Short mmCIF file of C-alpha atoms in Angstrom, two decimals:
data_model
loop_
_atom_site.label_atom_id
_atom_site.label_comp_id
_atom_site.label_asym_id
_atom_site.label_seq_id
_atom_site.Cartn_x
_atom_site.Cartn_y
_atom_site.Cartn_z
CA UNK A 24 35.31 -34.08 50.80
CA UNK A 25 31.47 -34.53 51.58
CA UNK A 26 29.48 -32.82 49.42
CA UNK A 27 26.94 -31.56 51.11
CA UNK A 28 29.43 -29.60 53.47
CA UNK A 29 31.49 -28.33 50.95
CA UNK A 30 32.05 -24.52 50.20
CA UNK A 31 33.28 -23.13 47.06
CA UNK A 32 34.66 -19.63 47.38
CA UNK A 33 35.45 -18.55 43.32
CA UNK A 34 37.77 -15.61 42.88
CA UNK A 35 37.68 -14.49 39.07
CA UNK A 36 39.22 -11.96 36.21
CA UNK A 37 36.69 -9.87 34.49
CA UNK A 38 36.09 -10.99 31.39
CA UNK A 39 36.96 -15.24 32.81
CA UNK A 40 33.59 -16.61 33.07
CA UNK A 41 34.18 -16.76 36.66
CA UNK A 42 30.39 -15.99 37.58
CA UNK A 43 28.99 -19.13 34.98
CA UNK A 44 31.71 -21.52 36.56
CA UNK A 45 30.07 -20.59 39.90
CA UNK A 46 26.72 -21.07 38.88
CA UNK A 47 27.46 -24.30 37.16
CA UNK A 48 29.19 -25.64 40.27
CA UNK A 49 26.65 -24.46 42.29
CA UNK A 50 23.92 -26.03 40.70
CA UNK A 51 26.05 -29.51 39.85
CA UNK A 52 27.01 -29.63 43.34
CA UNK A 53 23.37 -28.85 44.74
CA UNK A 54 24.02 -25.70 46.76
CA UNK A 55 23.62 -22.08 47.58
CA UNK A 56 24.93 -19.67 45.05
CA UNK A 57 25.73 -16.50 46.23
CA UNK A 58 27.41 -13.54 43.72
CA UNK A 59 25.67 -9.68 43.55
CA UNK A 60 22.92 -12.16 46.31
CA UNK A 61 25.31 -11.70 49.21
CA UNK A 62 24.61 -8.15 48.57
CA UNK A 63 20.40 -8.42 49.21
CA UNK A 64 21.61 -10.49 52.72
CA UNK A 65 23.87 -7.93 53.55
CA UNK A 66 21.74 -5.47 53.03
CA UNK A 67 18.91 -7.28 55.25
CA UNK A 68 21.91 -7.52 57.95
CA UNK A 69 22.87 -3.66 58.18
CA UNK A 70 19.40 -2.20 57.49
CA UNK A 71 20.87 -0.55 54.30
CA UNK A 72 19.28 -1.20 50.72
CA UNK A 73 20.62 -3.46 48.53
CA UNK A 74 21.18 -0.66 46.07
CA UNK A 75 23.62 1.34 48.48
CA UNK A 76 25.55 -2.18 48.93
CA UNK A 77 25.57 -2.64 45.17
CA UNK A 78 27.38 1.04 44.22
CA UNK A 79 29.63 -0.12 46.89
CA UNK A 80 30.48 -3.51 45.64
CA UNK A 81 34.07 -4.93 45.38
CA UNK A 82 35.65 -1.51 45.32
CA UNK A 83 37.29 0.43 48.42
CA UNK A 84 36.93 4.03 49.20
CA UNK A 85 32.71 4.52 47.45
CA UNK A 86 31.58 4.78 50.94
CA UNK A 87 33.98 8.04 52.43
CA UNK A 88 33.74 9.77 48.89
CA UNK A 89 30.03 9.54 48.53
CA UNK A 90 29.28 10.97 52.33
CA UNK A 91 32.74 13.13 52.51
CA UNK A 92 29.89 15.81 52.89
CA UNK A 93 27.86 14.41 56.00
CA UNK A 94 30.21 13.94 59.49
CA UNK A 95 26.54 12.36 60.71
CA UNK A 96 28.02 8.51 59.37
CA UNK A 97 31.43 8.86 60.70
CA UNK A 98 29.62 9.74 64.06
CA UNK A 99 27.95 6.85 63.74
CA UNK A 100 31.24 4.49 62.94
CA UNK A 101 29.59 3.75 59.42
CA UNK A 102 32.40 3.38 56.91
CA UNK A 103 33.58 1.20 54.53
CA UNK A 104 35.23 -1.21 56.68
CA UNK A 105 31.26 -1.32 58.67
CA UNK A 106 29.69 -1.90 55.70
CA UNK A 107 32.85 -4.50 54.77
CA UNK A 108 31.73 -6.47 58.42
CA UNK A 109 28.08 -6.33 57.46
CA UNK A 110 28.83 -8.36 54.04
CA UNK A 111 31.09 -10.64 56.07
CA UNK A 112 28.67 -11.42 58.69
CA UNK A 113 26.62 -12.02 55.75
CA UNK A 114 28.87 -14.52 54.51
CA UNK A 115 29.93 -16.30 57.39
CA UNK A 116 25.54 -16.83 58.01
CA UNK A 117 24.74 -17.98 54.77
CA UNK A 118 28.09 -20.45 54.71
CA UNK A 119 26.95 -21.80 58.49
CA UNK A 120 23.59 -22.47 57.16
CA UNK A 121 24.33 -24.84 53.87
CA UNK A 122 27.04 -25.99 51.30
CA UNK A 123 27.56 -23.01 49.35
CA UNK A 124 29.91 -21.39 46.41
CA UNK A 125 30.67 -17.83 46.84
CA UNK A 126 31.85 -15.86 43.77
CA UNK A 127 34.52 -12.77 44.78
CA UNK A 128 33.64 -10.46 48.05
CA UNK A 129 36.65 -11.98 49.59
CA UNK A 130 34.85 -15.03 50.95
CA UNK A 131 38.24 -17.02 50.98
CA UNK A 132 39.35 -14.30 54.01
CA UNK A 133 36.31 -13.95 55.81
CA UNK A 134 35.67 -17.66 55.68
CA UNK A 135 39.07 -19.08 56.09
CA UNK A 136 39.03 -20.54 59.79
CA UNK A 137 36.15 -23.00 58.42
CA UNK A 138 36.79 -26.88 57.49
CA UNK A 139 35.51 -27.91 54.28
CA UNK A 140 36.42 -24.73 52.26
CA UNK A 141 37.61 -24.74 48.98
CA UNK A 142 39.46 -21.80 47.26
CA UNK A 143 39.44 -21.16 43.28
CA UNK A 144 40.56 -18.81 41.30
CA UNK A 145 39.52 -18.73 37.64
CA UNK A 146 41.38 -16.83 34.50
CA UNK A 147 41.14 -16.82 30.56
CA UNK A 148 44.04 -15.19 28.16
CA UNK A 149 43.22 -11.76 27.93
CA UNK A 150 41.84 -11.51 24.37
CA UNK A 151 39.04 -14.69 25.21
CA UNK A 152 38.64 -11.46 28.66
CA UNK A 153 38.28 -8.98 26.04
CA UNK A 154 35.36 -10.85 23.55
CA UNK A 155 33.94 -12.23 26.61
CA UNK A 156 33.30 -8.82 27.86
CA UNK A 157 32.62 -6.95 24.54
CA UNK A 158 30.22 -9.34 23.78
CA UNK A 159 28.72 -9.02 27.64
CA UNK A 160 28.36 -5.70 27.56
CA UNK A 161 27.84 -4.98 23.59
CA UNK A 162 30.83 -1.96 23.74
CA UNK A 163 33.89 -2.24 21.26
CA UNK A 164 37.34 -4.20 22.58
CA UNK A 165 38.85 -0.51 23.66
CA UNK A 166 35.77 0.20 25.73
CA UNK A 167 36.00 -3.45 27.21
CA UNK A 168 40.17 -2.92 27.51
CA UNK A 169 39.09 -0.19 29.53
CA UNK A 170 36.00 -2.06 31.80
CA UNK A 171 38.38 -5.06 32.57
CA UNK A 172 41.66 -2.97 33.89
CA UNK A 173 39.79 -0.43 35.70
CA UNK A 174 37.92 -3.00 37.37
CA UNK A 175 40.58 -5.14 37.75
CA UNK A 176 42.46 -2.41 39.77
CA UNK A 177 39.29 -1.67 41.69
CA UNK A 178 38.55 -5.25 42.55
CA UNK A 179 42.94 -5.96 43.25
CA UNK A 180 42.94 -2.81 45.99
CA UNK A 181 39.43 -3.76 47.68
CA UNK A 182 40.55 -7.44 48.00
CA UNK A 183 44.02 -6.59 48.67
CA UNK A 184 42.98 -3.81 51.41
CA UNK A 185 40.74 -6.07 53.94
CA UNK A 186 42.88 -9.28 53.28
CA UNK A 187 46.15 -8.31 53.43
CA UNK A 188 46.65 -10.71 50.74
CA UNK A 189 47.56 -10.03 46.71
CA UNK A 190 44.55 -11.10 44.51
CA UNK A 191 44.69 -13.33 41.95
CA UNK A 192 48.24 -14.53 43.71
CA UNK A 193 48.09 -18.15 43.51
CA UNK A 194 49.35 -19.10 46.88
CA UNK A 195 45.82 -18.06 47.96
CA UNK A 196 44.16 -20.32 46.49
CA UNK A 197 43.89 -24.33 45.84
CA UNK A 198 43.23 -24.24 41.96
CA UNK A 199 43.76 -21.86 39.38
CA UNK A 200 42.32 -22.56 36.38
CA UNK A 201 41.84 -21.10 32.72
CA UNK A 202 38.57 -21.24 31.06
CA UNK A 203 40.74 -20.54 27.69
CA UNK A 204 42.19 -24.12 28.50
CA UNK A 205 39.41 -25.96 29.65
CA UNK A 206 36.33 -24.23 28.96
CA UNK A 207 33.56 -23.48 31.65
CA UNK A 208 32.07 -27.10 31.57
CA UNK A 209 35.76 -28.46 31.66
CA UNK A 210 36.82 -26.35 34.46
CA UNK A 211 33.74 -27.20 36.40
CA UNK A 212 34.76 -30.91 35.53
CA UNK A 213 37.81 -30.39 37.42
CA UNK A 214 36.99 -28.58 40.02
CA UNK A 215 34.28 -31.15 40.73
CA UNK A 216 36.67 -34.06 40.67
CA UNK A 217 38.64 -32.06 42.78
CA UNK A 218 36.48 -31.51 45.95
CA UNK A 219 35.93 -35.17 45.10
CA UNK A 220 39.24 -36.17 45.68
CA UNK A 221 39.65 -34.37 48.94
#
């Protein structure tokens, strides 16, 4: 596969490394990188802030709980699935523009029609998750237990909801991979020789 019209889309468990394997890629494979950055293009798109995208991000059902209050949005169509079509417009722009790799926001859906994609999904054993994230986020390995499977479930029924598809099921995706097998630079090795392959 060329290069230079490849696009990466990484699907990842918290804790996995899944955002470093992206970046690596990204930068080994001289492209866009795109993780929380969709959110600043999808914000552009829709008129919205950033910040509004970002308390929305990756989980369903932010948007009708934080305006149950105000009919004024729903007048206006604005819901979460509006606000899911503004990030995907987002995506589909920024993947039309430039060889890319796009880490979670269910980029492997809303691109899947175009050639040239590639579709990871990265994992690690679930104590390497826990450290990973303890360390991250300086909390103790209950508080961390607690980040990864709530998130986890939020991330699962988002994805799940506008794809119609299971995360983390691997007959969405091309690769799965462990970091706890490989390490990052070894599963960016093999994802590389990979797309190289194609």
């Amino acid at each position: 596969m060329d290069r230079k019209k490849v696009i990466v889309n990484v699907g990842r468990q918290i804790g996995s490394g899944g955002h470093i394997v992206g970046k690596i890629l990204a930068e080994r494979l001289c492209c866009d990188f795109y993780d929380k950055e969709i959110l600043n293009l999808a914000a552009k798109e829709s008129g919205f802030s950033e910040e509004f995208f970002r308390q929305k991000d990756e989980s369903k059902g932010f948007f009708s709980s934080f305006f149950h209050f105000d009919s004024y949005f729903y007048k206006n169509d604005l819901s979460d699935e509006s606000l899911f079509k503004f990030q995907s417009d987002a995506i589909r722009k920024a993947a039309a523009s430039s060889p890319c790799v796009f880490v979670g926001r269910c980029a492997d859906y809303v691109l899947r029609d175009m050639a040239n994609i590639v579709n990871v999904f990265i994992t690690a054993d679930f104590q390497d998750r826990l450290r990973n994230v303890s360390e991250r986020l300086d909390c103790d390995k209950q508080q961390a237990k607690h980040i990864i499977e709530s998130g986890e479930k939020s991330r699962a029924s988002y994805y799940n909801f506008y794809t119609g598809k299971k995360w983390g099921d691997s007959s969405s995706y091309d690769l799965c991979i462990s970091t706890s097998r490989l390490g990052t630079d070894g599963v960016v090795d093999f994802i590389e020789k990979y797309i190289d392959r194609l």
